[in-house]
């Protein structure tokens, strides 16, 4: 396991002999980017400049281009793969498999000529993610790797979110705060529920949303907050939904109805956190039970938990070993 699946001190997930995922590693000729969130882009500029082959989906490339426009993504180092498409390097085959997280997210499977199978989940939600079965070693994310991180809600959080937005629109603008990817998921949830008011947003959220639409998401009716229509809607507190990055929460829409979408809520599907502000427990990661269920479905011989990006890898490894009887270790230690 230590030879075929490792998470390094610098966050690189090493698979087989050739592949490094989600961080730079000088000794690996192939770099895979599982998705466009910052903690999975570690050292990407260095990977691109060093001439490594950098593999990702087209959607991930386009999202990175919007959020990190200075990265040299068009210099020939980036190779785009569809889900299920395989790249060969030496005697190894690298395949990207869809992960239910944000647009373009992928799992990574590396197989060799001797029949070895090692894999990395990246970030994922269990229900929409195909299990990578019968691996010799599986590296699994551990964002919610503690047993205290369980969402045993009896209500549909998406339906609750739609109901909250519809109710508050009668009083004017509703501000939604979240991170890239999740904001666009909320837009699609609302559109599919026939919420037809304008969606207003700043330029970067707008650009990310356009990429998501280009890759098949159904968002529709997008308006820049800097355009005349957008300014009039927001200044007049008129019925619309305004989408802003979570980092702007303390500066924007302070006197309006506000909804924050976050996976870091386990007590209730919805909780009031301000006079006109609520937190909705919408996550793009599996909770603790989902992580265990995914590992159970995969039935790997061994598990490595990613202990670089969160602090719950050791706990998850211990629980996998105890509850599922599968040898597991957290890396880096």
CSV table of C-alpha atoms in Angstrom, one decimal:
chain,number,residue,atom,x,y,z
A,1,UNK,CA,0.0,0.0,0.0
A,2,UNK,CA,2.8,2.4,0.9
A,3,UNK,CA,4.3,1.9,-2.6
A,4,UNK,CA,1.1,2.1,-4.7
A,5,UNK,CA,-1.0,4.7,-2.8
A,6,UNK,CA,0.4,7.5,-0.7
A,7,UNK,CA,-0.5,11.0,0.3
A,8,UNK,CA,2.6,13.1,0.7
A,9,UNK,CA,3.5,15.8,3.2
A,10,UNK,CA,2.8,18.3,0.5
A,11,UNK,CA,-0.6,17.0,-0.4
A,12,UNK,CA,0.1,14.9,-3.5
A,13,UNK,CA,-1.9,11.7,-3.8
A,14,UNK,CA,0.5,9.3,-5.5
A,15,UNK,CA,-1.0,6.4,-7.4
A,16,UNK,CA,1.0,3.6,-9.0
A,17,UNK,CA,4.4,4.6,-10.3
A,18,UNK,CA,3.6,7.6,-12.5
A,19,UNK,CA,0.6,9.6,-11.2
A,20,UNK,CA,0.4,12.5,-8.7
A,21,UNK,CA,-3.1,13.9,-8.0
A,22,UNK,CA,-4.1,17.3,-6.7
A,23,UNK,CA,-0.6,18.6,-5.8
A,24,UNK,CA,2.9,18.9,-7.4
A,25,UNK,CA,5.3,16.1,-7.1
A,26,UNK,CA,8.7,16.4,-8.8
A,27,UNK,CA,9.2,12.7,-9.4
A,28,UNK,CA,5.8,12.0,-11.1
A,29,UNK,CA,5.4,12.6,-14.9
A,30,UNK,CA,1.6,12.7,-14.7
A,31,UNK,CA,-0.4,15.2,-12.7
A,32,UNK,CA,-4.2,14.7,-12.3
A,33,UNK,CA,-6.5,17.6,-11.2
A,34,UNK,CA,-9.7,16.0,-9.8
A,35,UNK,CA,-11.6,19.3,-9.7
A,36,UNK,CA,-11.3,23.0,-9.6
A,37,UNK,CA,-11.4,23.8,-5.8
A,38,UNK,CA,-8.2,25.5,-4.5
A,39,UNK,CA,-7.1,22.7,-2.1
A,40,UNK,CA,-6.9,20.4,-5.1
A,41,UNK,CA,-4.8,22.8,-7.2
A,42,UNK,CA,-1.7,22.8,-5.0
A,43,UNK,CA,1.4,23.6,-7.0
A,44,UNK,CA,-0.5,23.5,-10.3
A,45,UNK,CA,1.4,26.4,-11.8
A,46,UNK,CA,4.7,24.5,-11.0
A,47,UNK,CA,3.3,21.3,-12.7
A,48,UNK,CA,2.4,23.3,-15.8
A,49,UNK,CA,5.7,25.0,-16.0
A,50,UNK,CA,7.7,21.9,-15.4
A,51,UNK,CA,6.3,20.3,-18.6
A,52,UNK,CA,4.4,17.5,-16.8
A,53,UNK,CA,1.3,16.0,-18.5
A,54,UNK,CA,-1.6,17.5,-16.6
A,55,UNK,CA,-4.8,15.5,-16.9
A,56,UNK,CA,-8.3,16.9,-16.1
A,57,UNK,CA,-11.8,17.1,-17.5
A,58,UNK,CA,-12.7,19.9,-19.9
A,59,UNK,CA,-15.1,21.4,-17.3
A,60,UNK,CA,-12.4,21.5,-14.7
A,61,UNK,CA,-10.0,23.2,-17.1
A,62,UNK,CA,-12.7,25.8,-17.9
A,63,UNK,CA,-13.5,26.5,-14.3
A,64,UNK,CA,-9.9,26.9,-13.4
A,65,UNK,CA,-9.5,29.3,-16.2
A,66,UNK,CA,-12.2,31.5,-14.8
A,67,UNK,CA,-11.1,31.4,-11.2
A,68,UNK,CA,-7.3,31.3,-11.8
A,69,UNK,CA,-7.0,33.2,-15.0
A,70,UNK,CA,-3.3,33.6,-14.8
A,71,UNK,CA,-2.5,29.9,-15.0
A,72,UNK,CA,-1.0,28.8,-18.4
A,73,UNK,CA,-3.6,26.3,-19.3
A,74,UNK,CA,-3.1,26.6,-23.0
A,75,UNK,CA,0.6,25.9,-23.3
A,76,UNK,CA,0.2,22.2,-24.3
A,77,UNK,CA,0.7,20.6,-21.0
A,78,UNK,CA,-3.0,20.1,-20.2
A,79,UNK,CA,-4.7,17.0,-21.6
A,80,UNK,CA,-8.5,16.8,-21.4
A,81,UNK,CA,-10.2,13.5,-20.6
A,82,UNK,CA,-13.8,12.6,-20.8
A,83,UNK,CA,-15.2,10.3,-18.0
A,84,UNK,CA,-14.3,6.8,-18.8
A,85,UNK,CA,-11.5,7.8,-21.2
A,86,UNK,CA,-8.1,6.2,-20.6
A,87,UNK,CA,-4.5,7.5,-21.0
A,88,UNK,CA,-1.6,5.1,-21.1
A,89,UNK,CA,1.8,5.8,-19.6
A,90,UNK,CA,4.4,3.0,-19.7
A,91,UNK,CA,2.5,-0.1,-18.4
A,92,UNK,CA,-0.1,2.0,-16.5
A,93,UNK,CA,-3.5,3.1,-17.6
A,94,UNK,CA,-5.2,6.2,-16.0
A,95,UNK,CA,-9.0,6.6,-16.2
A,96,UNK,CA,-11.1,9.4,-14.9
A,97,UNK,CA,-14.5,8.4,-13.4
A,98,UNK,CA,-17.3,10.8,-12.6
A,99,UNK,CA,-17.6,12.0,-9.0
A,100,UNK,CA,-20.7,13.8,-7.7
A,101,UNK,CA,-19.1,17.0,-6.2
A,102,UNK,CA,-18.9,20.1,-8.4
A,103,UNK,CA,-19.0,20.3,-12.2
A,104,UNK,CA,-16.2,18.3,-13.8
A,105,UNK,CA,-15.1,16.5,-10.6
A,106,UNK,CA,-13.5,13.1,-11.2
A,107,UNK,CA,-12.2,10.0,-9.4
A,108,UNK,CA,-8.9,8.6,-10.6
A,109,UNK,CA,-8.3,4.9,-11.4
A,110,UNK,CA,-4.8,3.6,-12.2
A,111,UNK,CA,-4.3,0.1,-13.5
A,112,UNK,CA,-1.1,-1.7,-14.6
A,113,UNK,CA,-0.2,-4.7,-16.7
A,114,UNK,CA,0.0,-7.0,-13.7
A,115,UNK,CA,-3.7,-6.3,-12.8
A,116,UNK,CA,-3.1,-3.9,-9.9
A,117,UNK,CA,-5.9,-1.3,-9.3
A,118,UNK,CA,-5.3,1.7,-7.2
A,119,UNK,CA,-7.7,4.7,-7.0
A,120,UNK,CA,-8.5,8.1,-5.5
A,121,UNK,CA,-11.9,9.4,-4.8
A,122,UNK,CA,-11.2,13.1,-4.9
A,123,UNK,CA,-14.1,14.9,-3.2
A,124,UNK,CA,-17.6,13.3,-3.7
A,125,UNK,CA,-21.1,12.6,-2.6
A,126,UNK,CA,-21.8,8.9,-2.3
A,127,UNK,CA,-25.3,8.7,-3.9
A,128,UNK,CA,-24.2,10.1,-7.3
A,129,UNK,CA,-20.7,8.6,-7.4
A,130,UNK,CA,-19.8,5.2,-9.1
A,131,UNK,CA,-17.8,3.0,-6.7
A,132,UNK,CA,-14.4,2.0,-7.8
A,133,UNK,CA,-14.7,-1.7,-6.9
A,134,UNK,CA,-12.1,-4.3,-5.9
A,135,UNK,CA,-9.1,-2.0,-5.7
A,136,UNK,CA,-5.9,-3.1,-4.2
A,137,UNK,CA,-5.7,0.3,-2.5
A,138,UNK,CA,-8.2,3.2,-2.3
A,139,UNK,CA,-7.4,6.7,-1.3
A,140,UNK,CA,-10.5,8.4,0.1
A,141,UNK,CA,-11.3,12.0,1.1
A,142,UNK,CA,-12.0,12.6,4.8
A,143,UNK,CA,-13.6,16.0,4.9
A,144,UNK,CA,-16.4,14.7,7.2
A,145,UNK,CA,-14.4,11.7,8.5
A,146,UNK,CA,-15.5,12.0,12.1
A,147,UNK,CA,-18.5,10.0,13.5
A,148,UNK,CA,-19.9,13.3,14.7
A,149,UNK,CA,-20.4,14.5,11.1
A,150,UNK,CA,-23.7,12.8,10.3
A,151,UNK,CA,-26.7,14.3,8.6
A,152,UNK,CA,-29.7,12.2,9.6
A,153,UNK,CA,-32.2,14.8,8.4
A,154,UNK,CA,-35.7,13.5,7.7
A,155,UNK,CA,-36.5,16.4,5.3
A,156,UNK,CA,-35.2,17.0,1.7
A,157,UNK,CA,-32.8,19.8,2.1
A,158,UNK,CA,-33.2,20.9,-1.6
A,159,UNK,CA,-37.0,21.1,-1.2
A,160,UNK,CA,-36.5,23.1,2.0
A,161,UNK,CA,-34.1,25.5,0.3
A,162,UNK,CA,-36.6,26.1,-2.6
A,163,UNK,CA,-39.4,26.7,-0.1
A,164,UNK,CA,-37.3,29.2,1.9
A,165,UNK,CA,-36.3,31.2,-1.2
A,166,UNK,CA,-39.9,31.3,-2.6
A,167,UNK,CA,-41.3,32.5,0.7
A,168,UNK,CA,-38.7,35.2,1.1
A,169,UNK,CA,-39.0,36.5,-2.4
A,170,UNK,CA,-42.3,38.1,-1.6
A,171,UNK,CA,-40.4,40.6,0.6
A,172,UNK,CA,-37.7,41.4,-1.9
A,173,UNK,CA,-34.2,40.2,-2.8
A,174,UNK,CA,-32.9,37.0,-1.3
A,175,UNK,CA,-29.1,36.7,-1.0
A,176,UNK,CA,-27.5,33.3,-1.2
A,177,UNK,CA,-23.9,32.9,-0.1
A,178,UNK,CA,-21.7,29.8,-0.9
A,179,UNK,CA,-18.6,28.7,-2.7
A,180,UNK,CA,-18.1,28.3,-6.4
A,181,UNK,CA,-19.8,25.1,-7.6
A,182,UNK,CA,-22.3,25.0,-4.8
A,183,UNK,CA,-23.7,28.4,-5.8
A,184,UNK,CA,-24.4,27.0,-9.3
A,185,UNK,CA,-25.9,23.9,-7.8
A,186,UNK,CA,-28.4,26.1,-5.9
A,187,UNK,CA,-29.2,28.0,-9.1
A,188,UNK,CA,-30.0,24.7,-10.9
A,189,UNK,CA,-32.1,23.5,-7.9
A,190,UNK,CA,-34.2,26.7,-8.0
A,191,UNK,CA,-34.6,26.7,-11.8
A,192,UNK,CA,-35.7,23.1,-11.8
A,193,UNK,CA,-38.3,24.0,-9.2
A,194,UNK,CA,-39.6,26.8,-11.5
A,195,UNK,CA,-38.2,29.7,-9.6
A,196,UNK,CA,-38.3,32.2,-12.4
A,197,UNK,CA,-37.0,35.5,-10.9
A,198,UNK,CA,-33.7,37.0,-12.2
A,199,UNK,CA,-30.5,35.7,-10.7
A,200,UNK,CA,-28.1,38.5,-10.0
A,201,UNK,CA,-24.4,38.1,-9.3
A,202,UNK,CA,-20.9,39.7,-9.5
A,203,UNK,CA,-18.6,39.1,-12.4
A,204,UNK,CA,-16.7,36.1,-11.2
A,205,UNK,CA,-19.8,34.2,-10.0
A,206,UNK,CA,-21.3,35.1,-13.4
A,207,UNK,CA,-18.3,33.7,-15.3
A,208,UNK,CA,-18.3,30.5,-13.3
A,209,UNK,CA,-22.0,30.2,-14.0
A,210,UNK,CA,-21.5,30.6,-17.7
A,211,UNK,CA,-18.9,27.8,-17.7
A,212,UNK,CA,-21.4,25.6,-15.9
A,213,UNK,CA,-24.1,26.4,-18.5
A,214,UNK,CA,-21.7,25.6,-21.3
A,215,UNK,CA,-21.2,22.2,-19.8
A,216,UNK,CA,-24.9,21.4,-19.5
A,217,UNK,CA,-26.1,22.9,-16.2
A,218,UNK,CA,-29.5,24.7,-16.5
A,219,UNK,CA,-29.2,28.0,-14.8
A,220,UNK,CA,-30.8,30.6,-17.1
A,221,UNK,CA,-31.6,34.3,-16.6
A,222,UNK,CA,-28.2,35.4,-15.3
A,223,UNK,CA,-27.7,39.1,-14.6
A,224,UNK,CA,-24.5,40.9,-13.7
A,225,UNK,CA,-24.8,43.0,-10.5
A,226,UNK,CA,-22.9,45.8,-12.2
A,227,UNK,CA,-25.3,46.1,-15.1
A,228,UNK,CA,-28.2,48.5,-15.0
A,229,UNK,CA,-30.8,45.8,-14.5
A,230,UNK,CA,-28.8,44.2,-11.8
A,231,UNK,CA,-28.2,47.4,-10.0
A,232,UNK,CA,-31.9,48.4,-10.1
A,233,UNK,CA,-33.0,45.0,-8.7
A,234,UNK,CA,-30.5,45.1,-5.8
A,235,UNK,CA,-30.8,48.8,-5.0
A,236,UNK,CA,-34.6,48.6,-5.1
A,237,UNK,CA,-34.7,45.3,-3.0
A,238,UNK,CA,-36.9,43.8,-5.8
A,239,UNK,CA,-37.7,40.1,-6.1
A,240,UNK,CA,-34.6,38.3,-7.3
A,241,UNK,CA,-32.0,35.9,-6.0
A,242,UNK,CA,-28.5,37.4,-5.6
A,243,UNK,CA,-25.6,34.9,-5.5
A,244,UNK,CA,-22.3,35.9,-3.8
A,245,UNK,CA,-19.2,34.1,-2.7
A,246,UNK,CA,-19.1,33.2,1.0
A,247,UNK,CA,-16.1,35.4,1.5
A,248,UNK,CA,-18.3,38.5,0.9
A,249,UNK,CA,-21.0,37.5,3.4
A,250,UNK,CA,-20.0,40.2,5.9
A,251,UNK,CA,-20.2,43.0,3.3
A,252,UNK,CA,-23.1,42.3,1.0
A,253,UNK,CA,-26.9,42.3,1.5
A,254,UNK,CA,-26.8,43.0,5.2
A,255,UNK,CA,-30.3,44.4,5.4
A,256,UNK,CA,-32.0,41.7,3.2
A,257,UNK,CA,-33.0,38.1,3.6
A,258,UNK,CA,-29.9,35.9,3.5
A,259,UNK,CA,-29.2,32.2,3.1
A,260,UNK,CA,-25.8,30.6,3.6
A,261,UNK,CA,-25.4,27.1,2.1
A,262,UNK,CA,-22.8,25.0,3.9
A,263,UNK,CA,-22.0,21.4,4.5
A,264,UNK,CA,-20.6,22.2,8.0
A,265,UNK,CA,-24.1,21.9,9.6
A,266,UNK,CA,-25.1,18.7,11.2
A,267,UNK,CA,-27.6,19.7,13.9
A,268,UNK,CA,-30.5,20.8,11.7
A,269,UNK,CA,-31.3,21.1,7.9
A,270,UNK,CA,-31.9,24.8,8.5
A,271,UNK,CA,-30.8,27.0,11.4
A,272,UNK,CA,-31.3,30.7,12.0
A,273,UNK,CA,-28.0,32.5,12.5
A,274,UNK,CA,-29.1,36.1,12.3
A,275,UNK,CA,-32.2,38.4,12.3
A,276,UNK,CA,-32.9,37.7,8.7
A,277,UNK,CA,-30.2,35.0,8.0
A,278,UNK,CA,-30.4,31.2,7.9
A,279,UNK,CA,-27.9,28.5,7.4
A,280,UNK,CA,-29.0,25.6,5.1
A,281,UNK,CA,-27.1,22.3,5.3
A,282,UNK,CA,-26.4,21.7,1.6
A,283,UNK,CA,-23.2,19.7,1.2
A,284,UNK,CA,-21.2,18.6,-1.8
A,285,UNK,CA,-19.3,16.1,0.3
A,286,UNK,CA,-20.4,12.7,1.8
A,287,UNK,CA,-21.0,12.8,5.5
A,288,UNK,CA,-19.4,10.2,7.8
A,289,UNK,CA,-22.0,7.5,7.0
A,290,UNK,CA,-21.6,8.2,3.3
A,291,UNK,CA,-17.9,7.8,3.4
A,292,UNK,CA,-18.2,4.4,5.2
A,293,UNK,CA,-20.9,3.3,2.7
A,294,UNK,CA,-18.7,4.2,-0.3
A,295,UNK,CA,-15.8,2.3,1.1
A,296,UNK,CA,-18.1,-0.7,1.8
A,297,UNK,CA,-19.4,-0.6,-1.8
A,298,UNK,CA,-15.8,-0.5,-3.2
A,299,UNK,CA,-14.5,-3.4,-1.1
A,300,UNK,CA,-10.9,-2.4,-1.4
A,301,UNK,CA,-8.1,-4.5,0.1
A,302,UNK,CA,-6.6,-1.4,1.8
A,303,UNK,CA,-7.6,2.2,2.4
A,304,UNK,CA,-5.6,5.4,2.7
A,305,UNK,CA,-7.5,8.4,4.1
A,306,UNK,CA,-6.4,11.9,2.9
A,307,UNK,CA,-5.1,13.5,6.1
A,308,UNK,CA,-3.6,16.5,4.3
A,309,UNK,CA,-6.7,18.6,3.4
A,310,UNK,CA,-8.6,18.0,6.7
A,311,UNK,CA,-7.8,16.9,10.2
A,312,UNK,CA,-10.2,13.9,10.3
A,313,UNK,CA,-8.2,11.4,8.2
A,314,UNK,CA,-6.9,9.5,11.2
A,315,UNK,CA,-10.3,9.2,12.7
A,316,UNK,CA,-11.8,7.9,9.5
A,317,UNK,CA,-9.0,5.4,9.0
A,318,UNK,CA,-9.6,4.1,12.5
A,319,UNK,CA,-13.4,3.8,12.0
A,320,UNK,CA,-13.0,2.0,8.6
A,321,UNK,CA,-10.7,-0.6,10.2
A,322,UNK,CA,-13.0,-1.0,13.2
A,323,UNK,CA,-16.4,-1.0,11.5
A,324,UNK,CA,-15.6,-2.6,8.1
A,325,UNK,CA,-12.6,-4.7,8.9
A,326,UNK,CA,-10.6,-3.2,6.1
A,327,UNK,CA,-7.0,-2.2,6.9
A,328,UNK,CA,-6.8,1.6,6.7
A,329,UNK,CA,-4.2,4.3,7.5
A,330,UNK,CA,-4.2,8.1,7.4
A,331,UNK,CA,-1.6,9.9,5.3
A,332,UNK,CA,0.4,12.0,5.8
A,333,UNK,CA,0.8,11.0,9.4
